[in-house]
PDB file of C-alpha atoms in Angstrom:
ATOM      1  CA  MET A  25     106.477 -42.149  64.416  1.00  0.00           C
ATOM      2  CA  PRO A  26     107.703 -41.344  60.599  1.00  0.00           C
ATOM      3  CA  THR A  27     111.347 -39.527  60.571  1.00  0.00           C
ATOM      4  CA  GLU A  28     113.412 -37.585  58.151  1.00  0.00           C
ATOM      5  CA  GLN A  29     117.045 -38.132  57.967  1.00  0.00           C
ATOM      6  CA  VAL A  30     119.124 -35.453  56.136  1.00  0.00           C
ATOM      7  CA  THR A  31     123.123 -34.232  55.475  1.00  0.00           C
ATOM      8  CA  LEU A  32     123.642 -30.793  55.749  1.00  0.00           C
ATOM      9  CA  THR A  33     125.866 -28.910  52.950  1.00  0.00           C
ATOM     10  CA  GLU A  34     129.116 -26.829  52.971  1.00  0.00           C
ATOM     11  CA  GLU A  35     126.841 -23.959  52.214  1.00  0.00           C
ATOM     12  CA  MET A  36     124.713 -24.323  55.545  1.00  0.00           C
ATOM     13  CA  ILE A  37     127.926 -23.502  57.459  1.00  0.00           C
ATOM     14  CA  GLY A  38     126.556 -20.491  59.653  1.00  0.00           C
ATOM     15  CA  TRP A  39     123.163 -21.178  59.079  1.00  0.00           C
ATOM     16  CA  ARG A  40     120.515 -21.226  61.761  1.00  0.00           C
ATOM     17  CA  LEU A  41     119.045 -24.915  62.270  1.00  0.00           C
ATOM     18  CA  ASP A  42     115.550 -23.960  61.095  1.00  0.00           C
ATOM     19  CA  ARG A  43     116.664 -22.488  58.181  1.00  0.00           C
ATOM     20  CA  ALA A  44     118.750 -25.758  56.899  1.00  0.00           C
ATOM     21  CA  LEU A  45     116.254 -28.182  57.953  1.00  0.00           C
ATOM     22  CA  ALA A  46     113.263 -26.083  55.862  1.00  0.00           C
ATOM     23  CA  SER A  47     116.036 -25.888  53.165  1.00  0.00           C
ATOM     24  CA  LEU A  48     116.165 -29.531  53.121  1.00  0.00           C
ATOM     25  CA  ILE A  49     112.791 -31.094  53.813  1.00  0.00           C
ATOM     26  CA  THR A  50     110.518 -28.782  51.820  1.00  0.00           C
ATOM     27  CA  ARG A  51     107.399 -30.340  52.354  1.00  0.00           C
ATOM     28  CA  LEU A  52     107.556 -29.431  56.313  1.00  0.00           C
ATOM     29  CA  SER A  53     106.974 -25.216  56.485  1.00  0.00           C
ATOM     30  CA  ARG A  54     110.372 -22.947  58.655  1.00  0.00           C
ATOM     31  CA  GLU A  55     107.587 -22.358  61.169  1.00  0.00           C
ATOM     32  CA  ARG A  56     106.544 -26.557  61.755  1.00  0.00           C
ATOM     33  CA  LEU A  57     110.445 -27.360  61.834  1.00  0.00           C
ATOM     34  CA  LYS A  58     111.099 -24.575  64.513  1.00  0.00           C
ATOM     35  CA  ASN A  59     108.121 -26.509  66.870  1.00  0.00           C
ATOM     36  CA  LEU A  60     109.789 -29.680  65.818  1.00  0.00           C
ATOM     37  CA  ILE A  61     112.878 -28.550  67.277  1.00  0.00           C
ATOM     38  CA  SER A  62     111.715 -26.978  70.073  1.00  0.00           C
ATOM     39  CA  SER A  63     110.060 -29.815  71.034  1.00  0.00           C
ATOM     40  CA  GLY A  64     112.783 -32.378  71.010  1.00  0.00           C
ATOM     41  CA  CYS A  65     112.268 -33.998  68.147  1.00  0.00           C
ATOM     42  CA  VAL A  66     115.521 -33.016  66.103  1.00  0.00           C
ATOM     43  CA  SER A  67     118.667 -35.183  66.804  1.00  0.00           C
ATOM     44  CA  ASN A  68     121.935 -34.978  65.544  1.00  0.00           C
ATOM     45  CA  SER A  69     124.537 -37.832  64.532  1.00  0.00           C
ATOM     46  CA  GLN A  70     125.472 -38.357  68.015  1.00  0.00           C
ATOM     47  CA  GLY A  71     121.615 -39.173  68.752  1.00  0.00           C
ATOM     48  CA  ALA A  72     121.660 -35.378  71.356  1.00  0.00           C
ATOM     49  CA  LEU A  73     118.575 -33.661  70.861  1.00  0.00           C
ATOM     50  CA  VAL A  74     118.801 -30.057  69.709  1.00  0.00           C
ATOM     51  CA  ARG A  75     116.137 -27.839  71.016  1.00  0.00           C
ATOM     52  CA  ASP A  76     117.223 -24.362  69.567  1.00  0.00           C
ATOM     53  CA  PRO A  77     115.890 -23.458  66.310  1.00  0.00           C
ATOM     54  CA  ALA A  78     118.820 -20.317  65.992  1.00  0.00           C
ATOM     55  CA  PHE A  79     121.485 -23.011  66.937  1.00  0.00           C
ATOM     56  CA  LYS A  80     124.005 -22.107  64.441  1.00  0.00           C
ATOM     57  CA  ILE A  81     125.993 -25.119  62.030  1.00  0.00           C
ATOM     58  CA  LYS A  82     129.274 -25.581  62.698  1.00  0.00           C
ATOM     59  CA  SER A  83     130.029 -28.394  60.808  1.00  0.00           C
ATOM     60  CA  LEU A  84     128.349 -30.790  57.861  1.00  0.00           C
ATOM     61  CA  ASP A  85     126.359 -33.039  60.553  1.00  0.00           C
ATOM     62  CA  CYS A  86     123.445 -35.418  60.080  1.00  0.00           C
ATOM     63  CA  PHE A  87     119.855 -34.856  61.371  1.00  0.00           C
ATOM     64  CA  THR A  88     117.015 -36.579  62.332  1.00  0.00           C
ATOM     65  CA  VAL A  89     113.814 -35.538  62.406  1.00  0.00           C
ATOM     66  CA  ASP A  90     110.889 -37.283  63.905  1.00  0.00           C
ATOM     67  CA  ILE A  91     107.595 -35.712  62.909  1.00  0.00           C
ATOM     68  CA  PRO A  92     104.180 -36.773  64.819  1.00  0.00           C
ATOM     69  CA  LEU A  93     101.412 -38.237  63.306  1.00  0.00           C
ATOM     70  CA  PRO A  94      98.466 -35.669  63.410  1.00  0.00           C
ATOM     71  CA  ARG A  95      96.117 -36.676  66.519  1.00  0.00           C
ATOM     72  CA  PRO A  96      93.006 -35.878  67.865  1.00  0.00           C
ATOM     73  CA  ALA A  97      94.159 -33.433  70.964  1.00  0.00           C
ATOM     74  CA  HIS A  98      91.238 -30.943  71.372  1.00  0.00           C
ATOM     75  CA  ASN A  99      90.076 -31.458  67.695  1.00  0.00           C
ATOM     76  CA  GLU A 100      87.381 -33.713  67.450  1.00  0.00           C
ATOM     77  CA  PRO A 101      85.316 -34.369  64.717  1.00  0.00           C
ATOM     78  CA  GLN A 102      81.762 -32.387  64.609  1.00  0.00           C
ATOM     79  CA  ASP A 103      79.216 -32.678  62.441  1.00  0.00           C
ATOM     80  CA  ILE A 104      79.264 -28.713  60.769  1.00  0.00           C
ATOM     81  CA  PRO A 105      77.386 -28.285  57.709  1.00  0.00           C
ATOM     82  CA  LEU A 106      80.121 -27.118  55.214  1.00  0.00           C
ATOM     83  CA  GLU A 107      79.413 -25.482  52.060  1.00  0.00           C
ATOM     84  CA  ILE A 108      81.932 -27.482  49.698  1.00  0.00           C
ATOM     85  CA  VAL A 109      82.725 -26.127  46.411  1.00  0.00           C
ATOM     86  CA  PHE A 110      85.083 -28.730  44.909  1.00  0.00           C
ATOM     87  CA  GLU A 111      86.561 -31.563  46.265  1.00  0.00           C
ATOM     88  CA  ASP A 112      88.791 -34.738  45.466  1.00  0.00           C
ATOM     89  CA  GLU A 113      90.464 -37.338  47.018  1.00  0.00           C
ATOM     90  CA  HIS A 114      93.707 -34.828  47.403  1.00  0.00           C
ATOM     91  CA  LEU A 115      92.072 -31.607  48.528  1.00  0.00           C
ATOM     92  CA  LEU A 116      89.073 -30.008  49.042  1.00  0.00           C
ATOM     93  CA  VAL A 117      87.903 -25.797  48.785  1.00  0.00           C
ATOM     94  CA  VAL A 118      85.899 -24.800  51.146  1.00  0.00           C
ATOM     95  CA  ASN A 119      83.459 -21.746  51.294  1.00  0.00           C
ATOM     96  CA  LYS A 120      83.881 -20.728  54.828  1.00  0.00           C
ATOM     97  CA  PRO A 121      81.200 -18.187  56.632  1.00  0.00           C
ATOM     98  CA  ALA A 122      82.039 -15.341  58.334  1.00  0.00           C
ATOM     99  CA  GLY A 123      82.137 -16.220  62.215  1.00  0.00           C
ATOM    100  CA  MET A 124      83.779 -19.840  61.879  1.00  0.00           C
ATOM    101  CA  VAL A 125      87.610 -19.848  63.283  1.00  0.00           C
ATOM    102  CA  VAL A 126      89.854 -22.168  61.072  1.00  0.00           C
ATOM    103  CA  HIS A 127      91.533 -24.320  63.361  1.00  0.00           C
ATOM    104  CA  PRO A 128      91.239 -24.885  67.276  1.00  0.00           C
ATOM    105  CA  ALA A 129      93.379 -21.796  69.565  1.00  0.00           C
ATOM    106  CA  ALA A 130      92.485 -20.578  72.955  1.00  0.00           C
ATOM    107  CA  GLY A 131      88.829 -19.782  73.473  1.00  0.00           C
ATOM    108  CA  ASN A 132      87.786 -22.012  70.354  1.00  0.00           C
ATOM    109  CA  TYR A 133      88.129 -25.327  71.014  1.00  0.00           C
ATOM    110  CA  ASP A 134      85.584 -26.745  68.840  1.00  0.00           C
ATOM    111  CA  ASN A 135      83.453 -25.961  66.164  1.00  0.00           C
ATOM    112  CA  THR A 136      85.834 -24.646  64.052  1.00  0.00           C
ATOM    113  CA  LEU A 137      86.326 -25.812  60.480  1.00  0.00           C
ATOM    114  CA  VAL A 138      89.022 -28.352  61.428  1.00  0.00           C
ATOM    115  CA  ASN A 139      86.761 -30.218  63.502  1.00  0.00           C
ATOM    116  CA  ALA A 140      84.047 -29.626  60.932  1.00  0.00           C
ATOM    117  CA  LEU A 141      86.516 -30.958  58.332  1.00  0.00           C
ATOM    118  CA  LEU A 142      87.474 -33.913  60.529  1.00  0.00           C
ATOM    119  CA  TYR A 143      83.716 -35.100  60.236  1.00  0.00           C
ATOM    120  CA  HIS A 144      83.773 -35.031  56.804  1.00  0.00           C
ATOM    121  CA  CYS A 145      87.165 -36.493  55.587  1.00  0.00           C
ATOM    122  CA  ALA A 146      86.552 -38.937  58.538  1.00  0.00           C
ATOM    123  CA  GLY A 147      90.008 -37.589  59.822  1.00  0.00           C
ATOM    124  CA  LYS A 148      92.021 -37.938  56.503  1.00  0.00           C
ATOM    125  CA  LEU A 149      93.516 -34.621  56.073  1.00  0.00           C
ATOM    126  CA  SER A 150      97.616 -34.200  55.365  1.00  0.00           C
ATOM    127  CA  GLY A 151      99.624 -34.164  58.976  1.00  0.00           C
ATOM    128  CA  ILE A 152     102.232 -31.564  57.760  1.00  0.00           C
ATOM    129  CA  GLY A 153     100.166 -28.413  59.740  1.00  0.00           C
ATOM    130  CA  GLY A 154     100.764 -30.659  62.911  1.00  0.00           C
ATOM    131  CA  VAL A 155      98.336 -31.942  65.297  1.00  0.00           C
ATOM    132  CA  ALA A 156      96.482 -28.421  65.810  1.00  0.00           C
ATOM    133  CA  ARG A 157      95.776 -27.679  62.275  1.00  0.00           C
ATOM    134  CA  PRO A 158      95.483 -31.010  60.177  1.00  0.00           C
ATOM    135  CA  GLY A 159      94.875 -30.442  56.134  1.00  0.00           C
ATOM    136  CA  ILE A 160      95.039 -26.716  57.141  1.00  0.00           C
ATOM    137  CA  VAL A 161      97.311 -24.742  54.263  1.00  0.00           C
ATOM    138  CA  HIS A 162      96.743 -21.150  54.331  1.00  0.00           C
ATOM    139  CA  ARG A 163      94.301 -19.394  56.914  1.00  0.00           C
ATOM    140  CA  ILE A 164      91.630 -16.447  56.885  1.00  0.00           C
ATOM    141  CA  ASP A 165      90.049 -14.452  59.602  1.00  0.00           C
ATOM    142  CA  LYS A 166      87.329 -15.595  61.846  1.00  0.00           C
ATOM    143  CA  ASP A 167      85.089 -12.671  60.944  1.00  0.00           C
ATOM    144  CA  THR A 168      86.001 -13.198  56.946  1.00  0.00           C
ATOM    145  CA  SER A 169      84.220 -15.406  54.682  1.00  0.00           C
ATOM    146  CA  GLY A 170      85.271 -17.298  51.521  1.00  0.00           C
ATOM    147  CA  LEU A 171      87.538 -20.022  49.912  1.00  0.00           C
ATOM    148  CA  LEU A 172      90.165 -21.722  51.362  1.00  0.00           C
ATOM    149  CA  VAL A 173      91.879 -24.934  50.040  1.00  0.00           C
ATOM    150  CA  VAL A 174      92.517 -27.837  52.641  1.00  0.00           C
ATOM    151  CA  ALA A 175      95.010 -30.418  51.667  1.00  0.00           C
ATOM    152  CA  LYS A 176      94.298 -34.095  52.079  1.00  0.00           C
ATOM    153  CA  THR A 177      97.128 -35.608  50.883  1.00  0.00           C
ATOM    154  CA  ASP A 178     101.052 -34.577  52.668  1.00  0.00           C
ATOM    155  CA  PRO A 179     102.240 -34.302  48.843  1.00  0.00           C
ATOM    156  CA  ALA A 180      98.985 -32.076  48.098  1.00  0.00           C
ATOM    157  CA  HIS A 181      99.846 -30.062  51.091  1.00  0.00           C
ATOM    158  CA  ALA A 182     103.121 -29.451  50.342  1.00  0.00           C
ATOM    159  CA  GLY A 183     102.492 -28.800  46.434  1.00  0.00           C
ATOM    160  CA  LEU A 184     100.073 -26.108  47.490  1.00  0.00           C
ATOM    161  CA  ALA A 185     102.532 -24.662  49.859  1.00  0.00           C
ATOM    162  CA  ALA A 186     105.231 -24.276  47.904  1.00  0.00           C
ATOM    163  CA  GLN A 187     102.903 -22.295  45.421  1.00  0.00           C
ATOM    164  CA  PHE A 188     101.522 -19.883  48.318  1.00  0.00           C
ATOM    165  CA  ALA A 189     105.682 -19.377  49.251  1.00  0.00           C
ATOM    166  CA  ASP A 190     106.439 -18.422  45.735  1.00  0.00           C
ATOM    167  CA  HIS A 191     103.093 -16.176  45.815  1.00  0.00           C
ATOM    168  CA  SER A 192     101.866 -17.867  42.410  1.00  0.00           C
ATOM    169  CA  ILE A 193      98.526 -18.794  43.940  1.00  0.00           C
ATOM    170  CA  ASN A 194      95.751 -15.940  42.827  1.00  0.00           C
ATOM    171  CA  ARG A 195      93.559 -14.513  45.700  1.00  0.00           C
ATOM    172  CA  ARG A 196      91.214 -12.065  45.132  1.00  0.00           C
ATOM    173  CA  TYR A 197      88.857 -10.529  47.659  1.00  0.00           C
ATOM    174  CA  ARG A 198      85.972  -8.108  48.009  1.00  0.00           C
ATOM    175  CA  ALA A 199      85.401  -5.572  50.521  1.00  0.00           C
ATOM    176  CA  ILE A 200      83.384  -2.662  51.055  1.00  0.00           C
ATOM    177  CA  VAL A 201      85.492   0.269  52.566  1.00  0.00           C
ATOM    178  CA  ASP A 202      84.897   3.914  53.418  1.00  0.00           C
ATOM    179  CA  GLY A 203      85.045   6.441  50.624  1.00  0.00           C
ATOM    180  CA  HIS A 204      86.024   6.599  46.954  1.00  0.00           C
ATOM    181  CA  PRO A 205      89.425   5.059  46.310  1.00  0.00           C
ATOM    182  CA  SER A 206      91.581   5.820  43.258  1.00  0.00           C
ATOM    183  CA  LEU A 207      90.037   3.773  40.226  1.00  0.00           C
ATOM    184  CA  GLN A 208      93.198   1.113  41.003  1.00  0.00           C
ATOM    185  CA  GLY A 209      96.606   1.195  43.085  1.00  0.00           C
ATOM    186  CA  HIS A 210      98.447  -0.584  45.491  1.00  0.00           C
ATOM    187  CA  VAL A 211      99.638  -0.560  48.782  1.00  0.00           C
ATOM    188  CA  ASP A 212     103.626  -1.971  49.196  1.00  0.00           C
ATOM    189  CA  ALA A 213     104.324  -1.857  53.178  1.00  0.00           C
ATOM    190  CA  PRO A 214     105.723  -4.436  55.438  1.00  0.00           C
ATOM    191  CA  LEU A 215     103.589  -5.890  58.121  1.00  0.00           C
ATOM    192  CA  ALA A 216     104.721  -6.907  61.677  1.00  0.00           C
ATOM    193  CA  ARG A 217     103.002  -7.441  65.191  1.00  0.00           C
ATOM    194  CA  SER A 218     102.034  -3.775  66.627  1.00  0.00           C
ATOM    195  CA  SER A 219     104.741  -3.421  69.135  1.00  0.00           C
ATOM    196  CA  VAL A 220     101.317  -1.340  70.841  1.00  0.00           C
ATOM    197  CA  ASN A 221      99.080  -3.904  70.358  1.00  0.00           C
ATOM    198  CA  ARG A 222     100.168  -7.771  70.021  1.00  0.00           C
ATOM    199  CA  GLN A 223      96.497  -8.406  68.835  1.00  0.00           C
ATOM    200  CA  LYS A 224      96.983  -6.189  66.304  1.00  0.00           C
ATOM    201  CA  MET A 225      99.976  -5.873  62.839  1.00  0.00           C
ATOM    202  CA  ALA A 226     100.892  -2.950  61.892  1.00  0.00           C
ATOM    203  CA  ILE A 227     103.128  -1.352  59.257  1.00  0.00           C
ATOM    204  CA  VAL A 228     106.252  -0.999  59.581  1.00  0.00           C
ATOM    205  CA  SER A 229     109.503   0.021  58.744  1.00  0.00           C
ATOM    206  CA  ASP A 230     112.144  -1.889  55.866  1.00  0.00           C
ATOM    207  CA  GLY A 231     113.917  -4.169  57.568  1.00  0.00           C
ATOM    208  CA  ARG A 232     111.069  -5.294  60.098  1.00  0.00           C
ATOM    209  CA  GLY A 233     108.343  -7.505  59.690  1.00  0.00           C
ATOM    210  CA  LYS A 234     107.784  -8.904  56.399  1.00  0.00           C
ATOM    211  CA  ARG A 235     106.906  -7.608  52.906  1.00  0.00           C
ATOM    212  CA  ALA A 236     102.956  -7.194  51.953  1.00  0.00           C
ATOM    213  CA  VAL A 237     101.712  -6.308  48.396  1.00  0.00           C
ATOM    214  CA  THR A 238      97.444  -5.319  47.639  1.00  0.00           C
ATOM    215  CA  HIS A 239      96.486  -4.320  44.401  1.00  0.00           C
ATOM    216  CA  TYR A 240      93.686  -3.080  44.576  1.00  0.00           C
ATOM    217  CA  ARG A 241      90.982  -1.458  42.168  1.00  0.00           C
ATOM    218  CA  MET A 242      87.372  -0.177  42.373  1.00  0.00           C
ATOM    219  CA  ILE A 243      84.401  -2.416  41.150  1.00  0.00           C
ATOM    220  CA  THR A 244      81.756  -0.229  42.195  1.00  0.00           C
ATOM    221  CA  PRO A 245      81.077   3.296  43.658  1.00  0.00           C
ATOM    222  CA  LEU A 246      78.468   3.783  46.694  1.00  0.00           C
ATOM    223  CA  LYS A 247      77.271   6.465  49.140  1.00  0.00           C
ATOM    224  CA  ASN A 248      80.296   7.596  50.672  1.00  0.00           C
ATOM    225  CA  ALA A 249      81.573   3.956  50.225  1.00  0.00           C
ATOM    226  CA  SER A 250      82.934   1.693  47.089  1.00  0.00           C
ATOM    227  CA  LEU A 251      82.947  -1.692  46.866  1.00  0.00           C
ATOM    228  CA  ILE A 252      86.534  -2.939  45.827  1.00  0.00           C
ATOM    229  CA  GLU A 253      88.346  -6.037  44.738  1.00  0.00           C
ATOM    230  CA  CYS A 254      91.941  -6.571  46.330  1.00  0.00           C
ATOM    231  CA  ARG A 255      94.644  -9.046  44.792  1.00  0.00           C
ATOM    232  CA  LEU A 256      96.826 -10.215  47.023  1.00  0.00           C
ATOM    233  CA  GLU A 257     100.718 -10.546  46.035  1.00  0.00           C
ATOM    234  CA  THR A 258     100.939 -11.815  49.205  1.00  0.00           C
ATOM    235  CA  GLY A 259      99.202 -13.544  52.274  1.00  0.00           C
ATOM    236  CA  ARG A 260     100.193 -12.012  55.383  1.00  0.00           C
ATOM    237  CA  THR A 261      97.762 -11.797  58.576  1.00  0.00           C
ATOM    238  CA  HIS A 262      95.049  -8.943  58.825  1.00  0.00           C
ATOM    239  CA  GLN A 263      97.166  -7.399  55.407  1.00  0.00           C
ATOM    240  CA  VAL A 264      93.791  -6.528  53.265  1.00  0.00           C
ATOM    241  CA  ARG A 265      92.254  -4.515  56.396  1.00  0.00           C
ATOM    242  CA  VAL A 266      95.858  -2.944  57.750  1.00  0.00           C
ATOM    243  CA  HIS A 267      96.752  -2.131  53.768  1.00  0.00           C
ATOM    244  CA  MET A 268      93.332  -0.035  53.127  1.00  0.00           C
ATOM    245  CA  SER A 269      93.143   1.314  56.847  1.00  0.00           C
ATOM    246  CA  SER A 270      96.656   2.650  55.950  1.00  0.00           C
ATOM    247  CA  ILE A 271      95.298   4.826  52.735  1.00  0.00           C
ATOM    248  CA  GLY A 272      92.354   6.081  54.603  1.00  0.00           C
ATOM    249  CA  HIS A 273      89.781   3.740  53.307  1.00  0.00           C
ATOM    250  CA  SER A 274      88.878   0.983  56.189  1.00  0.00           C
ATOM    251  CA  LEU A 275      86.723  -1.598  55.552  1.00  0.00           C
ATOM    252  CA  LEU A 276      83.479  -0.631  56.681  1.00  0.00           C
ATOM    253  CA  GLY A 277      82.999  -2.868  60.314  1.00  0.00           C
ATOM    254  CA  ASP A 278      86.036  -3.173  60.726  1.00  0.00           C
ATOM    255  CA  PRO A 279      86.541  -3.432  64.821  1.00  0.00           C
ATOM    256  CA  VAL A 280      90.038  -3.253  65.313  1.00  0.00           C
ATOM    257  CA  TYR A 281      91.310  -1.034  61.848  1.00  0.00           C
ATOM    258  CA  GLY A 282      88.430   1.206  61.007  1.00  0.00           C
ATOM    259  CA  ARG A 283      86.396   3.514  62.992  1.00  0.00           C
ATOM    260  CA  SER A 284      82.299   3.661  61.831  1.00  0.00           C
ATOM    261  CA  LYS A 285      82.476   7.197  59.980  1.00  0.00           C
ATOM    262  CA  LYS A 286      78.908   8.756  61.114  1.00  0.00           C
ATOM    263  CA  ALA A 287      77.596   8.677  57.506  1.00  0.00           C
ATOM    264  CA  HIS A 288      77.645   4.351  57.897  1.00  0.00           C
ATOM    265  CA  HIS A 289      77.092   4.212  61.801  1.00  0.00           C
ATOM    266  CA  ALA A 290      73.403   4.049  61.761  1.00  0.00           C
ATOM    267  CA  LEU A 291      72.916   1.096  58.412  1.00  0.00           C
ATOM    268  CA  LEU A 292      75.633  -0.801  59.870  1.00  0.00           C
ATOM    269  CA  GLN A 293      73.724  -0.937  63.592  1.00  0.00           C
ATOM    270  CA  SER A 294      69.994  -1.231  61.727  1.00  0.00           C
ATOM    271  CA  LEU A 295      71.947  -4.346  59.263  1.00  0.00           C
ATOM    272  CA  ALA A 296      73.417  -5.871  62.661  1.00  0.00           C
ATOM    273  CA  PHE A 297      76.439  -6.174  60.542  1.00  0.00           C
ATOM    274  CA  GLN A 298      79.527  -6.670  63.297  1.00  0.00           C
ATOM    275  CA  ARG A 299      82.293  -7.798  61.138  1.00  0.00           C
ATOM    276  CA  GLN A 300      84.931  -6.524  58.452  1.00  0.00           C
ATOM    277  CA  ALA A 301      82.983  -6.459  55.474  1.00  0.00           C
ATOM    278  CA  LEU A 302      85.647  -8.894  53.600  1.00  0.00           C
ATOM    279  CA  HIS A 303      84.965 -11.721  51.696  1.00  0.00           C
ATOM    280  CA  ALA A 304      87.316 -14.186  49.771  1.00  0.00           C
ATOM    281  CA  ALA A 305      85.522 -14.318  46.270  1.00  0.00           C
ATOM    282  CA  HIS A 306      88.512 -16.076  44.212  1.00  0.00           C
ATOM    283  CA  LEU A 307      90.965 -18.737  44.592  1.00  0.00           C
ATOM    284  CA  GLY A 308      93.343 -20.488  41.852  1.00  0.00           C
ATOM    285  CA  PHE A 309      96.310 -22.605  41.535  1.00  0.00           C
ATOM    286  CA  ILE A 310      97.784 -25.091  39.788  1.00  0.00           C
ATOM    287  CA  HIS A 311      96.484 -28.766  41.383  1.00  0.00           C
ATOM    288  CA  PRO A 312      99.448 -29.939  43.282  1.00  0.00           C
ATOM    289  CA  ILE A 313      98.801 -33.548  41.804  1.00  0.00           C
ATOM    290  CA  SER A 314      97.368 -33.362  38.187  1.00  0.00           C
ATOM    291  CA  GLY A 315      99.065 -30.027  37.307  1.00  0.00           C
ATOM    292  CA  LYS A 316      95.776 -28.675  36.058  1.00  0.00           C
ATOM    293  CA  GLN A 317      95.250 -24.659  36.591  1.00  0.00           C
ATOM    294  CA  VAL A 318      91.711 -24.533  38.881  1.00  0.00           C
ATOM    295  CA  ASP A 319      89.722 -21.681  39.608  1.00  0.00           C
ATOM    296  CA  PHE A 320      86.978 -21.284  41.923  1.00  0.00           C
ATOM    297  CA  ASP A 321      84.662 -18.208  42.996  1.00  0.00           C
ATOM    298  CA  ALA A 322      82.194 -17.823  45.772  1.00  0.00           C
ATOM    299  CA  GLU A 323      79.733 -14.725  45.531  1.00  0.00           C
ATOM    300  CA  MET A 324      79.523 -12.459  48.809  1.00  0.00           C
ATOM    301  CA  PRO A 325      77.661 -13.894  51.451  1.00  0.00           C
ATOM    302  CA  GLU A 326      73.902 -12.150  52.334  1.00  0.00           C
ATOM    303  CA  ASP A 327      75.586 -10.288  54.948  1.00  0.00           C
ATOM    304  CA  MET A 328      77.398  -8.465  52.711  1.00  0.00           C
ATOM    305  CA  GLN A 329      75.219  -8.285  49.723  1.00  0.00           C
ATOM    306  CA  LEU A 330      72.317  -6.529  51.873  1.00  0.00           C
ATOM    307  CA  LEU A 331      75.172  -3.722  53.161  1.00  0.00           C
ATOM    308  CA  PHE A 332      75.950  -3.571  49.173  1.00  0.00           C
ATOM    309  CA  LYS A 333      72.435  -3.305  47.826  1.00  0.00           C
ATOM    310  CA  MET A 334      71.922  -0.757  50.953  1.00  0.00           C
ATOM    311  CA  LEU A 335      74.434   1.727  50.108  1.00  0.00           C
ATOM    312  CA  MET A 336      73.907   1.079  46.430  1.00  0.00           C
ATOM    313  CA  ILE A 337      70.204   2.503  47.158  1.00  0.00           C
ATOM    314  CA  SER A 338      71.391   5.534  49.516  1.00  0.00           C
ATOM    315  CA  ASN A 339      74.038   6.442  46.632  1.00  0.00           C
ATOM    316  CA  ARG A 340      71.058   7.130  44.285  1.00  0.00           C
ATOM    317  CA  ASN A 341      68.491   9.413  46.509  1.00  0.00           C
TER     318      ASN A 341
END
């Protein structure tokens, strides 16, 4: 089992243990370190396990972090077709279809993107994401289609994670929303789990949640709807869906944050369109190994293209 040994600095006195370790072991996320601490993988200089991520640093101690290697667990390789947009020995970019879960979790233990990647890459994925999420640097919702970058090696994962952390990744989504928003604008509103429904995210008051910023622009006005592009300055769970709903322009088909208007209900039913009309269309970043800028695009899938076409036709009538 690989280990990391770190020595705390004076400025870390009073910090939480997970925060201190995250600042010293930058290739691991703070969430990953929290899990390692809680799992008994972190010990102090006396060899005593420290299991509380919120443990306050009181002295310039040394800590050893055991990092378990990824293991199959529920993640069995499965021969599931993937649309690979780009691949080299360090990473790959995948165009995920709507309906595919990114990684195994309760209720979805197979047929996920991870299962497909384990087969395609013969298990050669970065271990930084832990047992359940080998290679996974970021996620998109099950019923959102589009581009994801996956790390094959730990150095690639660390480099990509750093870019996501400093918000330098260029992510642009295509969405079909209710009504006609302004030609361009932005929503700057923090997000956190809803206190009413833990399955949902909600805009919360300052001081709670995490800052979330979505920039949007009109692409095409449609019949009581619009095709827009959303550029994410941050990447929070359900960010586009919550932000657009908050300004009165929820995504068509969204079963959680939107309710089909009478004008769209019949059309969505006739097309059997039962997901949020959201597609991760563009992904741009600095290749973590070569240092070169790379950019990738993916056309909207057939279901969104058909919805767009029908709304365009209706707009002309």
